[in-house]
mmCIF file of N, CA and C in Angstrom:
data_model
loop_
_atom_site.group_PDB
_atom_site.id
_atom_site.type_symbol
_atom_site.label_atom_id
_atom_site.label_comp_id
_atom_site.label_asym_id
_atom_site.label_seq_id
_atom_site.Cartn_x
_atom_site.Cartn_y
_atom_site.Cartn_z
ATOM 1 N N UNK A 1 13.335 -15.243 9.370
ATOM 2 C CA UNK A 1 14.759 -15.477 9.333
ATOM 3 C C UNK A 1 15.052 -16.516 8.249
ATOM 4 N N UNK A 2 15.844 -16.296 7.447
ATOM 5 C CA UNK A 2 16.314 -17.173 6.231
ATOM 6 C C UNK A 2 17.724 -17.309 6.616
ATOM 7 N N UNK A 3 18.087 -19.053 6.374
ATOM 8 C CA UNK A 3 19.720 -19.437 6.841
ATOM 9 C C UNK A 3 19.599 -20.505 5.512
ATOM 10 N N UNK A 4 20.665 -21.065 5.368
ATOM 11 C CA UNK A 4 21.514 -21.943 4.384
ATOM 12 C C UNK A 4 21.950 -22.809 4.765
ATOM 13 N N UNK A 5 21.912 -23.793 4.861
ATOM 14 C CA UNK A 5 22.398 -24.799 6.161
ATOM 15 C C UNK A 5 22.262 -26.717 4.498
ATOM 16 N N UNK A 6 23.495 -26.949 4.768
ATOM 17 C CA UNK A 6 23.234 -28.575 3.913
ATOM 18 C C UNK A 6 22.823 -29.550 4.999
ATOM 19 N N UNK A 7 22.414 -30.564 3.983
ATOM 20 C CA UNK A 7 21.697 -31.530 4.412
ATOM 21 C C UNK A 7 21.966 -32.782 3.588
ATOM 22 N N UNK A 8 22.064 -33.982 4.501
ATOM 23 C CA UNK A 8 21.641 -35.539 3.640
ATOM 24 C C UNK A 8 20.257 -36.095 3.931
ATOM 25 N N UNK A 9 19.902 -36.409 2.624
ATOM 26 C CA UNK A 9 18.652 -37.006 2.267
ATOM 27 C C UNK A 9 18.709 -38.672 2.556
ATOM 28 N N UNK A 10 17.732 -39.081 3.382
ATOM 29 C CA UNK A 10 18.137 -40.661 3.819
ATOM 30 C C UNK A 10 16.757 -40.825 4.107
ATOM 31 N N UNK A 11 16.285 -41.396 3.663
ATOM 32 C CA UNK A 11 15.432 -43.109 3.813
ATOM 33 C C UNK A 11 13.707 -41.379 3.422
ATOM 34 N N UNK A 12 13.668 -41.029 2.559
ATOM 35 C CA UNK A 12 12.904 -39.604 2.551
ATOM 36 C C UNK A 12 12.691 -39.151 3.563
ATOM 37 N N UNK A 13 13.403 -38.822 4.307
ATOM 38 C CA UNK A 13 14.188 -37.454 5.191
ATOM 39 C C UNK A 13 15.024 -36.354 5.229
ATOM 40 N N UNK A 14 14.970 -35.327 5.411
ATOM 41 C CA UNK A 14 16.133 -34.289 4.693
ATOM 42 C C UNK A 14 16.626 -34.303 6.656
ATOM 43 N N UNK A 15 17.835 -34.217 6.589
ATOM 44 C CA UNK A 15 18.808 -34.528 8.025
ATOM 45 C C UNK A 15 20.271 -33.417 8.126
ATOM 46 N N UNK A 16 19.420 -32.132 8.493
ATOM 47 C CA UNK A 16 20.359 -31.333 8.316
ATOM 48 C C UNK A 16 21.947 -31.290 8.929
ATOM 49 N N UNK A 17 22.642 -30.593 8.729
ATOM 50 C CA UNK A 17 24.386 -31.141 9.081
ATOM 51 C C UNK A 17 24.435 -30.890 10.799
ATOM 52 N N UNK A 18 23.419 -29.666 10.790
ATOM 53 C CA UNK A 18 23.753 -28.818 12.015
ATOM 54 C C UNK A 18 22.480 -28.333 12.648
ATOM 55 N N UNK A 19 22.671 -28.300 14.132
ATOM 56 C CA UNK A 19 21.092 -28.057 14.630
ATOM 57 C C UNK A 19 20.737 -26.788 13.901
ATOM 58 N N UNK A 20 19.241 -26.499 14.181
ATOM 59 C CA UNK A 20 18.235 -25.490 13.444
ATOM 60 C C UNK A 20 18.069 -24.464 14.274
ATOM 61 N N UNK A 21 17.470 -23.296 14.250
ATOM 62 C CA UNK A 21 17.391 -22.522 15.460
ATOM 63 C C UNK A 21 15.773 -22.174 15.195
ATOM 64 N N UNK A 22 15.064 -23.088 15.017
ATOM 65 C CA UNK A 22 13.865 -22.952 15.570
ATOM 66 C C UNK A 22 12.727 -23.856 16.098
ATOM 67 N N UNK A 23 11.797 -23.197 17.389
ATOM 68 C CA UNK A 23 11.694 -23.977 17.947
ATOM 69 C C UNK A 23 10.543 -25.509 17.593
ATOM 70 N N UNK A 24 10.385 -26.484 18.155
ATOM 71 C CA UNK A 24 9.811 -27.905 17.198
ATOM 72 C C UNK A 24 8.406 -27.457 17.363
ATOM 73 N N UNK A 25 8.368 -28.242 16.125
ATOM 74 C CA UNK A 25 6.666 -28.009 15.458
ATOM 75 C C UNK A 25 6.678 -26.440 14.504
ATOM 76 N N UNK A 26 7.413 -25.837 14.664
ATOM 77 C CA UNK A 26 7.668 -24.499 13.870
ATOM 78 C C UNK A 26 7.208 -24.746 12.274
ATOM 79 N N UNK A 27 6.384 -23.782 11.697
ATOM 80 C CA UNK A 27 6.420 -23.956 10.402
ATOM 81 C C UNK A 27 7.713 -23.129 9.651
ATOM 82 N N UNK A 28 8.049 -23.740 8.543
ATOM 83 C CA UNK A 28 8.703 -23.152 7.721
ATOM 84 C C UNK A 28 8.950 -23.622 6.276
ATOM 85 N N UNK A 29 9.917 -22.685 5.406
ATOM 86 C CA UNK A 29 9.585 -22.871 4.235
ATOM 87 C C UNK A 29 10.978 -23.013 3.641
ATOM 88 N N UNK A 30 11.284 -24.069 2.874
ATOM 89 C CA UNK A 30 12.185 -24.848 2.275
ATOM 90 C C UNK A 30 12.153 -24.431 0.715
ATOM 91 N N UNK A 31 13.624 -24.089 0.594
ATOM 92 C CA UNK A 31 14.126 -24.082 -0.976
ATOM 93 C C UNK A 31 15.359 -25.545 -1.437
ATOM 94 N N UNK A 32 15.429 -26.070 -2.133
ATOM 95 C CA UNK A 32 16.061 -27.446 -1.528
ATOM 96 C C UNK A 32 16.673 -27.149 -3.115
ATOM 97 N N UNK A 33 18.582 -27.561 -3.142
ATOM 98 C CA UNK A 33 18.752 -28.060 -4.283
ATOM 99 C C UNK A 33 19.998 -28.616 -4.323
ATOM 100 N N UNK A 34 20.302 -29.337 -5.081
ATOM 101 C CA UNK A 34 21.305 -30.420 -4.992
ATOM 102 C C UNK A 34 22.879 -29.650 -4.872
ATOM 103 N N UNK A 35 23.592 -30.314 -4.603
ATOM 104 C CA UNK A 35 24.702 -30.027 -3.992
ATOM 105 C C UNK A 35 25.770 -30.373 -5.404
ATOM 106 N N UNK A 36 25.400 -31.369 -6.155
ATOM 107 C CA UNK A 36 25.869 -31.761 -7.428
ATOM 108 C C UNK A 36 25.873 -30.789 -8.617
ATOM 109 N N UNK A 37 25.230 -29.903 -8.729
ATOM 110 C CA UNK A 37 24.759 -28.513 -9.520
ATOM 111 C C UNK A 37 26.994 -28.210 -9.842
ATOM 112 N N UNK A 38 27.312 -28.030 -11.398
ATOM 113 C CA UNK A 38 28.462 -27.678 -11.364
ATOM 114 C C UNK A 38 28.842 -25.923 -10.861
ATOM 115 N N UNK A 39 27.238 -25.055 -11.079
ATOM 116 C CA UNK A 39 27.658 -23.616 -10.758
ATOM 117 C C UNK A 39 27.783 -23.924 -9.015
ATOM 118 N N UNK A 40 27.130 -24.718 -8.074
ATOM 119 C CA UNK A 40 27.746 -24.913 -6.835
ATOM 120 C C UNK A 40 28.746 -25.146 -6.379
ATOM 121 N N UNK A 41 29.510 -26.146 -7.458
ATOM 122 C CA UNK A 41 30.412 -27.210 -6.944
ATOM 123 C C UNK A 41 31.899 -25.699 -7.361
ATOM 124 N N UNK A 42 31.369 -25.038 -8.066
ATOM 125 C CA UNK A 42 32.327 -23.762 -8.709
ATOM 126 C C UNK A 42 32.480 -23.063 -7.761
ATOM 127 N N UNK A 43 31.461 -22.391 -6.856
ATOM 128 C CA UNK A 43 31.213 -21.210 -6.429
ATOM 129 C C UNK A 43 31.852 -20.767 -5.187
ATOM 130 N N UNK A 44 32.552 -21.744 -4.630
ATOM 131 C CA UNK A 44 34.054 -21.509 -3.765
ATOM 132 C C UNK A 44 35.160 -21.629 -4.378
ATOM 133 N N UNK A 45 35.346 -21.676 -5.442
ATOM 134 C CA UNK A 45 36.463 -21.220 -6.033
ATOM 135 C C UNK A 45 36.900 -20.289 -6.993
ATOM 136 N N UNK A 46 35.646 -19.473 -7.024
ATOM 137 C CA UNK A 46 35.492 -18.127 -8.182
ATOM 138 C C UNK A 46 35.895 -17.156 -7.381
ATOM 139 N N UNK A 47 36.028 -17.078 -6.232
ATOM 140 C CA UNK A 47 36.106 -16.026 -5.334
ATOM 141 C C UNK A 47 34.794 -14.732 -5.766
ATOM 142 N N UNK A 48 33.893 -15.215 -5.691
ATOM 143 C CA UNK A 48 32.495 -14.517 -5.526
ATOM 144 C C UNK A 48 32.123 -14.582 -3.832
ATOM 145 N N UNK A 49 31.332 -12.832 -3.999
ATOM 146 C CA UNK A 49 31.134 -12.758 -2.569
ATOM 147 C C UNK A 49 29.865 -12.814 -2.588
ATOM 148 N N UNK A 50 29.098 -12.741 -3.765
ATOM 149 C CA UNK A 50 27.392 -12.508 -3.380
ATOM 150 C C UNK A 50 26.619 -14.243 -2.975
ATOM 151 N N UNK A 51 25.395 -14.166 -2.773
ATOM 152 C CA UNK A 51 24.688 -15.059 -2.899
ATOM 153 C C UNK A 51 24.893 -16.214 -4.398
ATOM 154 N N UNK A 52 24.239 -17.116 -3.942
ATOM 155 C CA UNK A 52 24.213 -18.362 -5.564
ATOM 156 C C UNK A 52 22.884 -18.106 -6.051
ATOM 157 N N UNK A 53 22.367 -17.218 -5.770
ATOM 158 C CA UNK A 53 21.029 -16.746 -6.557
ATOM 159 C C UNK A 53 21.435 -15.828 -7.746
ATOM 160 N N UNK A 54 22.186 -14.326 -7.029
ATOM 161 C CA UNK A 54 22.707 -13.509 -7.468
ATOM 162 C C UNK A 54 23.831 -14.283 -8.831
ATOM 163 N N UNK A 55 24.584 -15.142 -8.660
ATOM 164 C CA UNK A 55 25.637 -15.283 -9.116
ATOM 165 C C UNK A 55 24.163 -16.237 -10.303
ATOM 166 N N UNK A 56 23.220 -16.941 -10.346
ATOM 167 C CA UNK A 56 22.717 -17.480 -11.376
ATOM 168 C C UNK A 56 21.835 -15.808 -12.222
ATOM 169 N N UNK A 57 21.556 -15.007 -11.378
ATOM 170 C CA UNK A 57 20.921 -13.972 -12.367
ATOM 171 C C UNK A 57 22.029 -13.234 -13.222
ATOM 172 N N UNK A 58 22.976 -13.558 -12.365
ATOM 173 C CA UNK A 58 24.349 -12.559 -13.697
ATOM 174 C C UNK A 58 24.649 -13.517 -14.483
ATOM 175 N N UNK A 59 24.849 -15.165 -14.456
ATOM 176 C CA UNK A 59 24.804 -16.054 -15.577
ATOM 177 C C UNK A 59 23.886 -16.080 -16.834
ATOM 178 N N UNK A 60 22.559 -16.002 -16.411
ATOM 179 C CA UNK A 60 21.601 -15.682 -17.204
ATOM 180 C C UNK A 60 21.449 -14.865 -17.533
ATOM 181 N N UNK A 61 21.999 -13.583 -17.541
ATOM 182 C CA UNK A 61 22.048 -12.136 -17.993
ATOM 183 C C UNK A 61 23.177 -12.044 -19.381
ATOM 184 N N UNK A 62 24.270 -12.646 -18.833
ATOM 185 C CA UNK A 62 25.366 -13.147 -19.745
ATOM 186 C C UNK A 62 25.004 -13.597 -20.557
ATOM 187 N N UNK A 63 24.204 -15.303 -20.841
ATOM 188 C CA UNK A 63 23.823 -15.780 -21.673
ATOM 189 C C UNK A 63 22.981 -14.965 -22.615
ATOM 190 N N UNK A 64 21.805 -14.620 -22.551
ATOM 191 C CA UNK A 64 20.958 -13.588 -23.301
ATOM 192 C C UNK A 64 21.795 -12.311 -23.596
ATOM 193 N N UNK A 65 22.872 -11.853 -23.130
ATOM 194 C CA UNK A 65 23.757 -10.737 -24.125
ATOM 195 C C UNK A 65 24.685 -11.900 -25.261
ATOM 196 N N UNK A 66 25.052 -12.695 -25.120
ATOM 197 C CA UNK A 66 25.706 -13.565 -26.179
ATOM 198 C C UNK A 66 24.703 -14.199 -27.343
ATOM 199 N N UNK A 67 23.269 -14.127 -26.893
ATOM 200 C CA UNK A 67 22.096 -14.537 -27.927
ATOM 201 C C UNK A 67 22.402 -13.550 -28.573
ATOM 202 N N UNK A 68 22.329 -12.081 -28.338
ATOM 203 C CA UNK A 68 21.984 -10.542 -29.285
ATOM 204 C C UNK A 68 22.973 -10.463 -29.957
ATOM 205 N N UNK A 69 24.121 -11.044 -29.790
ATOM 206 C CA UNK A 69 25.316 -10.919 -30.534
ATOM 207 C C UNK A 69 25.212 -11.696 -32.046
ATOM 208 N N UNK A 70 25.224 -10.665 -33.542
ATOM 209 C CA UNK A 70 25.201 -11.777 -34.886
ATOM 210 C C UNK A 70 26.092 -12.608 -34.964
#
């Protein structure tokens, strides 16, 4: 199960906003990135419905068609 959930970083602790739904001692695997990022701080107000993954592979797709251009 993969969720999205923010978090504050305090004293090197990550202290998520909202309980977790799994149970303690559970392993799992963390993608972590700042909240300061301007394509984040954008991405409720573009009215985009996909993921912020999706929305960085069509950025970078963009960019490299504007390289090919003389």
């Amino acid at each position: 199960m993969a969720i999205t959930i923010e978090a504050i970083y305090e004293n090197g602790v990550l202290k998520p906003s909202a309980p977790l739904p799994w149970k303690e001692g559970e392993r799992v695997r963390l993608e972590v990135s700042s909240l300061d990022s301007p394509l984040l701080k954008a991405y409720g107000i573009m009215g985009w419905k996909g993921t912020s993954e999706e929305l960085d592979r069509l950025l970078a797709e963009i960019d490299l068609d504007e390289d090919e251009v003389p």
